[in-house]
Amino acid sequence: VDLPTRLDANSLHARMAFRRALRSLSSQANQLRPATAGGRRAWKREAIEAMGLTLSEFREEMKLVGHKPFRADQIWKWIYQKGEYNVKNMTNIASRDHDSLSERFRLHPDIIPHPFVSEDGTRKWRLELDDGKSVETVYIPGWVLDEEEGKARRGAVCVSSQVGCTLKCKFCHTGSMDKKILRNLSASEIISQIMCAKSHLGDWDHDDVYAANRSVTHLVFMGMGEPLYNYHNVRQAIGILTENDGLRFSKRRITLSTSGVVPGIANMARDGVDVLLAVSLHAPDNALRSSIMDINRMFPIEDLMAACVDFGSKPAKRITFEYVMLDGVNDSLAHAEQLAELLLRYKIHAFVNLIPFNPWPGSPYKTSSNNRVHAFLKVSQFH
């Protein structure tokens, strides 16, 4: 189902509620399908996609198909701690259960990765989904200084939440894509991106979740799509990613980036989705922001800032405001002063991330000069 270019709060919540109800009915009433057995019409249960389930949901599904709930815990650890999808290779699963579990649960992500590697170690995968559509996932390596370990490895996986994007931000390449290809990614497809990156990097079987040799240490929802227009599946994925017996990501190492979907930010505050929040601001006033980001016409800066104040009222919550530097558009010293005044007015504990514009074919914008970026930073910091 294609999403419209704009969604108001009521239609967004209604669509999400409808999809949740539809999934529930589907799982309860439509998991049986006809099959042929001995020339007669028989019924066979559809395989359940395990990767989109939380551990508690997986246990419940395990009981429904006649297995002990602890089997879910065993399989869960094999998948998320060792990257193993084949039940027959799981040494603590009884061989008599192999066929039954393999038939009733689909453990492996149904994606085809096409990898690309750059000289600096950055890796990108074009992931072909089961319906032929594609999304991109990127791994960005890096190092940090650790007082005890010295130089410690860190790396972030940039995750997509939708195929394409309806928002049509003027400076964004994804927004220039044909909106007809848009759909939300399932929780399983979101998780599969991290699993793909970890498998290609050999990033498995660390006894310590913060081990110095761990390749994937951070996750950022900054890939294709608007995460808060796929709120239910993104929230489900975050719950799976942060399970203590699985991938075990700290919420403080997960960043969700939004273009400013105010109802979605409110939902995060209400539901306790207390990962780090990054907001694509890119302009200090409504007129300029509306000219480069259509979403500002629906959720103007005043509403956006109010939602950020509410979300940031929780302890130790610092919001990052992203600001792409567009030459001659939003990078003047006057813009820097306006930005500083805006953040001071709302008293938001914030960090401003100035982002160099990355030109793409057909883009009308240019990258701000280094001198302009440094001057902008100086004014916005010390105004």
mmCIF file of C-alpha atoms in Angstrom:
data_model
loop_
_atom_site.group_PDB
_atom_site.id
_atom_site.type_symbol
_atom_site.label_atom_id
_atom_site.label_comp_id
_atom_site.label_asym_id
_atom_site.label_seq_id
_atom_site.Cartn_x
_atom_site.Cartn_y
_atom_site.Cartn_z
ATOM 1 C CA VAL A 1 0.000 0.000 0.000
ATOM 2 C CA ASP A 2 1.468 3.356 -1.016
ATOM 3 C CA LEU A 3 1.514 6.077 1.590
ATOM 4 C CA PRO A 4 0.347 9.547 0.583
ATOM 5 C CA THR A 5 2.887 12.340 0.361
ATOM 6 C CA ARG A 6 1.592 13.851 3.574
ATOM 7 C CA LEU A 7 -0.065 12.239 6.579
ATOM 8 C CA ASP A 8 -1.750 14.100 9.381
ATOM 9 C CA ALA A 9 -1.671 12.714 12.925
ATOM 10 C CA ASN A 10 -5.127 11.114 12.766
ATOM 11 C CA SER A 11 -4.601 9.333 9.452
ATOM 12 C CA LEU A 12 -1.145 8.168 10.570
ATOM 13 C CA HIS A 13 -2.481 6.596 13.782
ATOM 14 C CA ALA A 14 -5.484 5.126 11.968
ATOM 15 C CA ARG A 15 -3.268 3.514 9.332
ATOM 16 C CA MET A 16 -0.972 2.046 11.979
ATOM 17 C CA ALA A 17 -3.934 0.698 14.011
ATOM 18 C CA PHE A 18 -5.436 -0.862 10.886
ATOM 19 C CA ARG A 19 -2.170 -2.563 9.963
ATOM 20 C CA ARG A 20 -1.694 -3.920 13.487
ATOM 21 C CA ALA A 21 -5.222 -5.344 13.451
ATOM 22 C CA LEU A 22 -4.679 -6.826 10.004
ATOM 23 C CA ARG A 23 -1.431 -8.501 11.084
ATOM 24 C CA SER A 24 -3.118 -9.902 14.190
ATOM 25 C CA LEU A 25 -6.017 -11.365 12.208
ATOM 26 C CA SER A 26 -3.619 -12.750 9.643
ATOM 27 C CA SER A 27 -1.474 -14.522 12.223
ATOM 28 C CA GLN A 28 -4.494 -15.972 14.050
ATOM 29 C CA ALA A 29 -6.788 -16.938 11.197
ATOM 30 C CA ASN A 30 -4.741 -17.205 8.017
ATOM 31 C CA GLN A 31 -1.675 -19.194 8.947
ATOM 32 C CA LEU A 32 -3.153 -22.309 7.358
ATOM 33 C CA ARG A 33 -2.880 -22.878 3.619
ATOM 34 C CA PRO A 34 -3.991 -25.735 1.351
ATOM 35 C CA ALA A 35 -1.462 -28.344 0.289
ATOM 36 C CA THR A 36 -1.637 -31.673 -1.499
ATOM 37 C CA ALA A 37 -0.931 -34.835 0.509
ATOM 38 C CA GLY A 38 -1.581 -38.290 -0.919
ATOM 39 C CA GLY A 39 -3.919 -36.944 -3.580
ATOM 40 C CA ARG A 40 -6.134 -35.267 -0.973
ATOM 41 C CA ARG A 41 -6.423 -31.631 0.003
ATOM 42 C CA ALA A 42 -4.601 -31.062 3.305
ATOM 43 C CA TRP A 43 -3.750 -27.962 5.351
ATOM 44 C CA LYS A 44 -0.306 -26.820 6.301
ATOM 45 C CA ARG A 45 0.682 -23.992 8.628
ATOM 46 C CA GLU A 46 2.569 -21.085 7.034
ATOM 47 C CA ALA A 47 6.120 -20.710 8.329
ATOM 48 C CA ILE A 48 6.347 -17.935 10.919
ATOM 49 C CA GLU A 49 8.953 -15.241 10.311
ATOM 50 C CA ALA A 50 10.921 -15.428 13.556
ATOM 51 C CA MET A 51 13.225 -12.458 12.979
ATOM 52 C CA GLY A 52 10.401 -9.928 13.361
ATOM 53 C CA LEU A 53 9.370 -11.259 16.773
ATOM 54 C CA THR A 54 10.506 -10.111 20.195
ATOM 55 C CA LEU A 55 11.763 -12.879 22.458
ATOM 56 C CA SER A 56 8.507 -12.964 24.438
ATOM 57 C CA GLU A 57 6.503 -13.191 21.192
ATOM 58 C CA PHE A 58 8.795 -15.945 19.933
ATOM 59 C CA ARG A 59 8.166 -17.936 23.132
ATOM 60 C CA GLU A 60 4.413 -17.612 22.672
ATOM 61 C CA GLU A 61 4.615 -18.746 19.045
ATOM 62 C CA MET A 62 6.780 -21.674 20.128
ATOM 63 C CA LYS A 63 4.090 -22.793 22.568
ATOM 64 C CA LEU A 64 1.379 -22.449 19.917
ATOM 65 C CA VAL A 65 3.177 -24.899 17.608
ATOM 66 C CA GLY A 66 3.656 -27.443 20.388
ATOM 67 C CA HIS A 67 7.238 -26.808 21.542
ATOM 68 C CA LYS A 68 8.565 -25.762 24.927
ATOM 69 C CA PRO A 69 9.120 -21.988 25.245
ATOM 70 C CA PHE A 70 12.811 -22.462 26.122
ATOM 71 C CA ARG A 71 13.391 -23.582 22.524
ATOM 72 C CA ALA A 72 12.777 -19.975 21.524
ATOM 73 C CA ASP A 73 15.545 -18.816 23.885
ATOM 74 C CA GLN A 74 17.961 -21.347 22.434
ATOM 75 C CA ILE A 75 17.260 -20.425 18.811
ATOM 76 C CA TRP A 76 17.264 -16.714 19.655
ATOM 77 C CA LYS A 77 20.823 -16.900 21.029
ATOM 78 C CA TRP A 78 22.043 -18.890 18.038
ATOM 79 C CA ILE A 79 20.636 -16.347 15.609
ATOM 80 C CA TYR A 80 21.533 -13.090 17.351
ATOM 81 C CA GLN A 81 24.745 -14.026 19.168
ATOM 82 C CA LYS A 82 26.324 -16.417 16.663
ATOM 83 C CA GLY A 83 24.647 -15.539 13.345
ATOM 84 C CA GLU A 84 23.471 -19.113 12.831
ATOM 85 C CA TYR A 85 20.165 -19.678 11.009
ATOM 86 C CA ASN A 86 20.214 -23.445 10.364
ATOM 87 C CA VAL A 87 18.471 -25.371 13.146
ATOM 88 C CA LYS A 88 20.491 -28.485 12.284
ATOM 89 C CA ASN A 89 23.688 -26.649 13.265
ATOM 90 C CA MET A 90 22.310 -25.627 16.668
ATOM 91 C CA THR A 91 23.990 -28.212 18.874
ATOM 92 C CA ASN A 92 21.660 -27.878 21.875
ATOM 93 C CA ILE A 93 18.503 -28.511 19.800
ATOM 94 C CA ALA A 94 17.392 -32.168 19.786
ATOM 95 C CA SER A 95 17.651 -33.706 16.309
ATOM 96 C CA ARG A 96 14.073 -34.985 16.560
ATOM 97 C CA ASP A 97 12.889 -31.357 16.592
ATOM 98 C CA HIS A 98 14.927 -30.156 13.617
ATOM 99 C CA ASP A 99 12.368 -30.795 10.867
ATOM 100 C CA SER A 100 9.417 -29.522 12.864
ATOM 101 C CA LEU A 101 11.137 -26.269 13.805
ATOM 102 C CA SER A 102 12.467 -25.713 10.284
ATOM 103 C CA GLU A 103 8.991 -26.153 8.830
ATOM 104 C CA ARG A 104 7.214 -23.905 11.293
ATOM 105 C CA PHE A 105 9.697 -21.034 11.582
ATOM 106 C CA ARG A 106 11.535 -19.080 8.922
ATOM 107 C CA LEU A 107 14.786 -18.006 10.570
ATOM 108 C CA HIS A 108 16.880 -16.677 7.710
ATOM 109 C CA PRO A 109 16.208 -13.165 6.336
ATOM 110 C CA ASP A 110 14.753 -13.280 2.844
ATOM 111 C CA ILE A 111 17.162 -10.765 1.279
ATOM 112 C CA ILE A 112 19.905 -10.851 -1.338
ATOM 113 C CA PRO A 113 22.876 -8.585 -0.452
ATOM 114 C CA HIS A 114 24.942 -6.836 -3.127
ATOM 115 C CA PRO A 115 28.049 -5.469 -1.344
ATOM 116 C CA PHE A 116 30.283 -2.524 -2.249
ATOM 117 C CA VAL A 117 33.490 -1.624 -0.380
ATOM 118 C CA SER A 118 35.326 1.725 -0.496
ATOM 119 C CA GLU A 119 39.014 2.360 0.179
ATOM 120 C CA ASP A 120 38.391 3.859 3.631
ATOM 121 C CA GLY A 121 36.625 0.699 4.815
ATOM 122 C CA THR A 122 33.095 2.015 4.418
ATOM 123 C CA ARG A 123 30.801 -0.738 3.179
ATOM 124 C CA LYS A 124 27.468 -0.412 1.427
ATOM 125 C CA TRP A 125 24.961 -3.119 0.652
ATOM 126 C CA ARG A 126 22.099 -2.901 -1.780
ATOM 127 C CA LEU A 127 19.678 -5.361 -0.263
ATOM 128 C CA GLU A 128 17.211 -6.938 -2.650
ATOM 129 C CA LEU A 129 13.983 -7.783 -0.826
ATOM 130 C CA ASP A 130 11.643 -10.681 -1.553
ATOM 131 C CA ASP A 131 9.357 -8.476 -3.672
ATOM 132 C CA GLY A 132 12.249 -7.291 -5.855
ATOM 133 C CA LYS A 133 12.495 -3.834 -4.279
ATOM 134 C CA SER A 134 15.807 -2.666 -2.804
ATOM 135 C CA VAL A 135 17.111 -0.630 0.110
ATOM 136 C CA GLU A 136 20.594 0.490 1.076
ATOM 137 C CA THR A 137 22.497 -0.220 4.276
ATOM 138 C CA VAL A 138 25.878 1.338 5.085
ATOM 139 C CA TYR A 139 28.599 0.435 7.587
ATOM 140 C CA ILE A 140 30.871 3.313 8.639
ATOM 141 C CA PRO A 141 34.004 2.238 10.551
ATOM 142 C CA GLY A 142 35.877 4.375 13.059
ATOM 143 C CA TRP A 143 38.059 4.441 16.153
ATOM 144 C CA VAL A 144 37.796 6.102 19.553
ATOM 145 C CA LEU A 145 40.346 6.643 22.305
ATOM 146 C CA ASP A 146 39.662 4.511 25.357
ATOM 147 C CA GLU A 147 41.447 5.252 28.651
ATOM 148 C CA GLU A 148 41.944 1.560 29.441
ATOM 149 C CA GLU A 149 42.050 -0.085 26.026
ATOM 150 C CA GLY A 150 43.856 2.685 24.176
ATOM 151 C CA LYS A 151 42.517 2.772 20.640
ATOM 152 C CA ALA A 152 39.182 0.910 20.462
ATOM 153 C CA ARG A 153 37.189 -0.014 17.404
ATOM 154 C CA ARG A 154 33.739 1.392 16.798
ATOM 155 C CA GLY A 155 31.462 1.320 13.799
ATOM 156 C CA ALA A 156 27.934 2.378 12.913
ATOM 157 C CA VAL A 157 25.387 0.715 10.672
ATOM 158 C CA CYS A 158 23.090 3.158 8.900
ATOM 159 C CA VAL A 159 19.676 1.506 8.657
ATOM 160 C CA SER A 160 16.785 2.138 6.252
ATOM 161 C CA SER A 161 13.160 2.082 7.433
ATOM 162 C CA GLN A 162 11.287 2.422 4.127
ATOM 163 C CA VAL A 163 11.748 1.711 0.443
ATOM 164 C CA GLY A 164 12.034 5.245 -0.905
ATOM 165 C CA CYS A 165 10.627 8.283 0.881
ATOM 166 C CA THR A 166 7.529 10.451 0.411
ATOM 167 C CA LEU A 167 8.917 13.589 2.034
ATOM 168 C CA LYS A 168 10.588 15.073 -1.054
ATOM 169 C CA CYS A 169 13.141 17.196 0.820
ATOM 170 C CA LYS A 170 14.757 19.265 -1.917
ATOM 171 C CA PHE A 171 18.351 18.408 -0.974
ATOM 172 C CA CYS A 172 17.818 14.656 -0.451
ATOM 173 C CA HIS A 173 18.539 12.112 -3.183
ATOM 174 C CA THR A 174 16.166 9.513 -1.721
ATOM 175 C CA GLY A 175 13.370 12.082 -1.814
ATOM 176 C CA SER A 176 13.859 12.458 -5.578
ATOM 177 C CA MET A 177 12.955 8.798 -6.149
ATOM 178 C CA ASP A 178 9.614 7.705 -7.590
ATOM 179 C CA LYS A 179 7.201 7.579 -4.667
ATOM 180 C CA LYS A 180 5.360 4.648 -6.291
ATOM 181 C CA ILE A 181 8.096 2.308 -5.077
ATOM 182 C CA LEU A 182 7.541 3.320 -1.468
ATOM 183 C CA ARG A 183 6.542 0.857 1.201
ATOM 184 C CA ASN A 184 7.351 0.373 4.844
ATOM 185 C CA LEU A 185 9.952 -2.195 5.811
ATOM 186 C CA SER A 186 8.853 -4.901 8.211
ATOM 187 C CA ALA A 187 10.593 -5.304 11.549
ATOM 188 C CA SER A 188 12.261 -8.403 10.101
ATOM 189 C CA GLU A 189 13.596 -6.457 7.102
ATOM 190 C CA ILE A 190 14.983 -3.781 9.421
ATOM 191 C CA ILE A 191 16.712 -6.349 11.639
ATOM 192 C CA SER A 192 18.006 -8.160 8.550
ATOM 193 C CA GLN A 193 20.095 -5.126 7.618
ATOM 194 C CA ILE A 194 22.069 -5.320 10.868
ATOM 195 C CA MET A 195 22.373 -9.096 10.555
ATOM 196 C CA CYS A 196 23.706 -8.724 7.008
ATOM 197 C CA ALA A 197 26.340 -6.197 8.111
ATOM 198 C CA LYS A 198 27.465 -8.325 11.070
ATOM 199 C CA SER A 199 27.695 -11.449 8.896
ATOM 200 C CA HIS A 200 29.802 -9.744 6.223
ATOM 201 C CA LEU A 201 32.051 -8.271 8.931
ATOM 202 C CA GLY A 202 32.321 -11.544 10.880
ATOM 203 C CA ASP A 203 31.078 -9.687 13.956
ATOM 204 C CA TRP A 204 29.772 -12.611 16.014
ATOM 205 C CA ASP A 205 30.275 -14.498 19.251
ATOM 206 C CA HIS A 206 31.591 -11.687 21.470
ATOM 207 C CA ASP A 207 31.303 -12.598 25.150
ATOM 208 C CA ASP A 208 31.312 -8.907 26.019
ATOM 209 C CA VAL A 209 28.754 -6.752 24.217
ATOM 210 C CA TYR A 210 31.222 -3.836 24.500
ATOM 211 C CA ALA A 211 34.245 -5.864 23.420
ATOM 212 C CA ALA A 212 37.001 -3.719 21.897
ATOM 213 C CA ASN A 213 37.083 -5.904 18.770
ATOM 214 C CA ARG A 214 33.371 -5.610 18.074
ATOM 215 C CA SER A 215 32.815 -4.066 14.636
ATOM 216 C CA VAL A 216 29.181 -2.897 14.926
ATOM 217 C CA THR A 217 28.846 -0.772 18.055
ATOM 218 C CA HIS A 218 26.265 1.839 17.010
ATOM 219 C CA LEU A 219 23.068 1.916 14.939
ATOM 220 C CA VAL A 220 21.588 4.964 13.222
ATOM 221 C CA PHE A 221 18.159 5.078 11.593
ATOM 222 C CA MET A 222 19.346 7.527 8.947
ATOM 223 C CA GLY A 223 18.997 5.464 5.784
ATOM 224 C CA MET A 224 16.141 5.479 3.279
ATOM 225 C CA GLY A 225 12.740 6.590 4.532
ATOM 226 C CA GLU A 226 11.220 8.424 7.491
ATOM 227 C CA PRO A 227 11.377 6.116 10.557
ATOM 228 C CA LEU A 228 8.437 7.784 12.304
ATOM 229 C CA TYR A 229 6.170 7.104 9.305
ATOM 230 C CA ASN A 230 6.913 3.428 9.998
ATOM 231 C CA TYR A 231 6.693 3.817 13.754
ATOM 232 C CA HIS A 232 5.231 0.443 14.717
ATOM 233 C CA ASN A 233 7.820 -1.631 12.844
ATOM 234 C CA VAL A 234 10.733 0.599 13.885
ATOM 235 C CA ARG A 235 9.685 0.408 17.538
ATOM 236 C CA GLN A 236 9.347 -3.380 17.219
ATOM 237 C CA ALA A 237 12.831 -3.599 15.692
ATOM 238 C CA ILE A 238 14.356 -1.453 18.459
ATOM 239 C CA GLY A 239 12.804 -3.786 21.038
ATOM 240 C CA ILE A 240 14.465 -6.778 19.347
ATOM 241 C CA LEU A 241 17.812 -5.003 18.952
ATOM 242 C CA THR A 242 18.003 -4.139 22.654
ATOM 243 C CA GLU A 243 17.037 -7.572 24.083
ATOM 244 C CA ASN A 244 19.671 -8.628 26.630
ATOM 245 C CA ASP A 245 19.907 -12.201 25.314
ATOM 246 C CA GLY A 246 20.218 -11.198 21.673
ATOM 247 C CA LEU A 247 22.069 -8.434 19.837
ATOM 248 C CA ARG A 248 22.188 -6.450 23.115
ATOM 249 C CA PHE A 249 22.534 -2.936 21.738
ATOM 250 C CA SER A 250 22.374 -0.193 24.323
ATOM 251 C CA LYS A 251 19.604 2.348 23.687
ATOM 252 C CA ARG A 252 22.256 5.015 24.077
ATOM 253 C CA ARG A 253 24.004 3.565 21.026
ATOM 254 C CA ILE A 254 20.932 3.732 18.799
ATOM 255 C CA THR A 255 20.000 7.013 17.101
ATOM 256 C CA LEU A 256 16.714 7.616 15.326
ATOM 257 C CA SER A 257 16.722 10.478 12.828
ATOM 258 C CA THR A 258 13.464 12.160 11.855
ATOM 259 C CA SER A 259 12.589 14.977 9.494
ATOM 260 C CA GLY A 260 10.314 16.334 12.198
ATOM 261 C CA VAL A 261 7.194 14.133 12.427
ATOM 262 C CA VAL A 262 5.740 15.725 15.558
ATOM 263 C CA PRO A 263 3.155 12.988 16.411
ATOM 264 C CA GLY A 264 5.917 10.377 16.076
ATOM 265 C CA ILE A 265 8.194 12.226 18.504
ATOM 266 C CA ALA A 266 5.260 12.427 20.919
ATOM 267 C CA ASN A 267 4.712 8.673 20.504
ATOM 268 C CA MET A 268 8.357 7.988 21.341
ATOM 269 C CA ALA A 269 8.059 10.026 24.548
ATOM 270 C CA ARG A 270 4.776 8.319 25.458
ATOM 271 C CA ASP A 271 5.971 4.759 24.746
ATOM 272 C CA GLY A 272 9.381 5.127 26.366
ATOM 273 C CA VAL A 273 11.310 4.611 23.129
ATOM 274 C CA ASP A 274 14.266 6.285 24.777
ATOM 275 C CA VAL A 275 16.902 5.935 22.093
ATOM 276 C CA LEU A 276 18.839 9.004 20.998
ATOM 277 C CA LEU A 277 16.903 11.411 18.794
ATOM 278 C CA ALA A 278 18.267 13.367 15.846
ATOM 279 C CA VAL A 279 16.072 15.957 14.137
ATOM 280 C CA SER A 280 16.672 17.175 10.588
ATOM 281 C CA LEU A 281 16.290 20.918 11.092
ATOM 282 C CA HIS A 282 18.332 22.442 8.238
ATOM 283 C CA ALA A 283 16.900 25.960 8.644
ATOM 284 C CA PRO A 284 16.268 28.364 11.549
ATOM 285 C CA ASP A 285 12.892 29.775 10.414
ATOM 286 C CA ASN A 286 9.653 28.514 8.886
ATOM 287 C CA ALA A 287 9.907 30.294 5.552
ATOM 288 C CA LEU A 288 13.311 28.870 4.680
ATOM 289 C CA ARG A 289 12.602 25.434 6.118
ATOM 290 C CA SER A 290 9.318 25.140 4.195
ATOM 291 C CA SER A 291 11.120 26.030 0.963
ATOM 292 C CA ILE A 292 13.497 23.066 1.280
ATOM 293 C CA MET A 293 11.406 20.665 3.429
ATOM 294 C CA ASP A 294 7.709 20.259 2.632
ATOM 295 C CA ILE A 295 7.084 18.605 5.991
ATOM 296 C CA ASN A 296 7.519 21.985 7.702
ATOM 297 C CA ARG A 297 4.184 23.086 6.210
ATOM 298 C CA MET A 298 2.532 20.326 8.237
ATOM 299 C CA PHE A 299 4.697 20.511 11.353
ATOM 300 C CA PRO A 300 6.173 24.027 11.671
ATOM 301 C CA ILE A 301 9.231 24.795 13.760
ATOM 302 C CA GLU A 302 7.221 25.926 16.794
ATOM 303 C CA ASP A 303 5.399 22.566 17.022
ATOM 304 C CA LEU A 304 8.599 20.669 16.344
ATOM 305 C CA MET A 305 10.506 22.475 19.083
ATOM 306 C CA ALA A 306 7.678 21.908 21.568
ATOM 307 C CA ALA A 307 7.769 18.157 20.848
ATOM 308 C CA CYS A 308 11.553 18.164 21.268
ATOM 309 C CA VAL A 309 11.250 19.963 24.606
ATOM 310 C CA ASP A 310 8.846 17.267 25.826
ATOM 311 C CA PHE A 311 11.018 14.405 24.566
ATOM 312 C CA GLY A 312 14.188 15.978 25.945
ATOM 313 C CA SER A 313 12.668 16.516 29.385
ATOM 314 C CA LYS A 314 13.640 12.955 30.303
ATOM 315 C CA PRO A 315 16.941 12.641 32.227
ATOM 316 C CA ALA A 316 20.158 12.527 30.192
ATOM 317 C CA LYS A 317 18.343 13.138 26.912
ATOM 318 C CA ARG A 318 20.283 15.279 24.483
ATOM 319 C CA ILE A 319 18.817 15.892 21.053
ATOM 320 C CA THR A 320 20.960 16.288 17.959
ATOM 321 C CA PHE A 321 19.816 18.823 15.370
ATOM 322 C CA GLU A 322 21.116 18.027 11.901
ATOM 323 C CA TYR A 323 21.871 20.962 9.642
ATOM 324 C CA VAL A 324 23.022 20.326 6.074
ATOM 325 C CA MET A 325 25.125 23.231 4.795
ATOM 326 C CA LEU A 326 23.809 24.469 1.431
ATOM 327 C CA ASP A 327 25.916 27.111 -0.249
ATOM 328 C CA GLY A 328 24.086 30.443 -0.406
ATOM 329 C CA VAL A 329 20.849 28.967 0.963
ATOM 330 C CA ASN A 330 21.065 28.408 4.728
ATOM 331 C CA ASP A 331 24.733 29.013 5.571
ATOM 332 C CA SER A 332 24.977 32.768 6.236
ATOM 333 C CA LEU A 333 26.143 34.210 9.556
ATOM 334 C CA ALA A 334 22.636 35.608 10.025
ATOM 335 C CA HIS A 335 21.292 32.056 9.767
ATOM 336 C CA ALA A 336 23.829 30.952 12.382
ATOM 337 C CA GLU A 337 22.628 33.690 14.763
ATOM 338 C CA GLN A 338 18.986 32.705 14.187
ATOM 339 C CA LEU A 339 19.798 29.058 14.892
ATOM 340 C CA ALA A 340 21.539 29.908 18.172
ATOM 341 C CA GLU A 341 18.633 32.131 19.238
ATOM 342 C CA LEU A 342 16.108 29.391 18.397
ATOM 343 C CA LEU A 343 17.809 26.816 20.618
ATOM 344 C CA LEU A 344 18.289 29.318 23.441
ATOM 345 C CA ARG A 345 14.618 30.318 23.286
ATOM 346 C CA TYR A 346 13.421 26.741 23.834
ATOM 347 C CA LYS A 347 16.225 25.840 26.288
ATOM 348 C CA ILE A 348 16.857 22.498 24.590
ATOM 349 C CA HIS A 349 19.865 20.438 25.681
ATOM 350 C CA ALA A 350 21.097 19.944 22.139
ATOM 351 C CA PHE A 351 24.017 19.238 19.874
ATOM 352 C CA VAL A 352 24.105 20.746 16.367
ATOM 353 C CA ASN A 353 25.647 18.577 13.665
ATOM 354 C CA LEU A 354 26.723 20.605 10.623
ATOM 355 C CA ILE A 355 26.671 18.282 7.612
ATOM 356 C CA PRO A 356 28.492 19.004 4.328
ATOM 357 C CA PHE A 357 26.071 18.636 1.427
ATOM 358 C CA ASN A 358 26.835 15.599 -0.731
ATOM 359 C CA PRO A 359 25.930 16.570 -4.346
ATOM 360 C CA TRP A 360 23.982 14.095 -6.466
ATOM 361 C CA PRO A 361 23.084 14.181 -10.200
ATOM 362 C CA GLY A 362 20.442 16.793 -10.878
ATOM 363 C CA SER A 363 20.700 18.481 -7.495
ATOM 364 C CA PRO A 364 20.328 22.303 -7.566
ATOM 365 C CA TYR A 365 22.540 22.804 -4.507
ATOM 366 C CA LYS A 366 26.266 23.141 -3.851
ATOM 367 C CA THR A 367 28.406 22.378 -0.815
ATOM 368 C CA SER A 368 29.306 25.262 1.491
ATOM 369 C CA SER A 369 33.026 26.093 1.650
ATOM 370 C CA ASN A 370 35.084 24.992 4.648
ATOM 371 C CA ASN A 371 35.614 28.634 5.623
ATOM 372 C CA ARG A 372 31.861 29.229 5.616
ATOM 373 C CA VAL A 373 31.224 26.119 7.716
ATOM 374 C CA HIS A 374 33.810 27.149 10.328
ATOM 375 C CA ALA A 375 32.454 30.705 10.484
ATOM 376 C CA PHE A 376 28.895 29.379 10.856
ATOM 377 C CA LEU A 377 29.986 27.043 13.639
ATOM 378 C CA LYS A 378 31.795 29.795 15.524
ATOM 379 C CA VAL A 379 28.801 32.143 15.472
ATOM 380 C CA SER A 380 26.245 29.463 16.390
ATOM 381 C CA GLN A 381 28.371 28.228 19.302
ATOM 382 C CA PHE A 382 29.233 31.538 20.886
ATOM 383 C CA HIS A 383 26.261 33.744 20.081
#
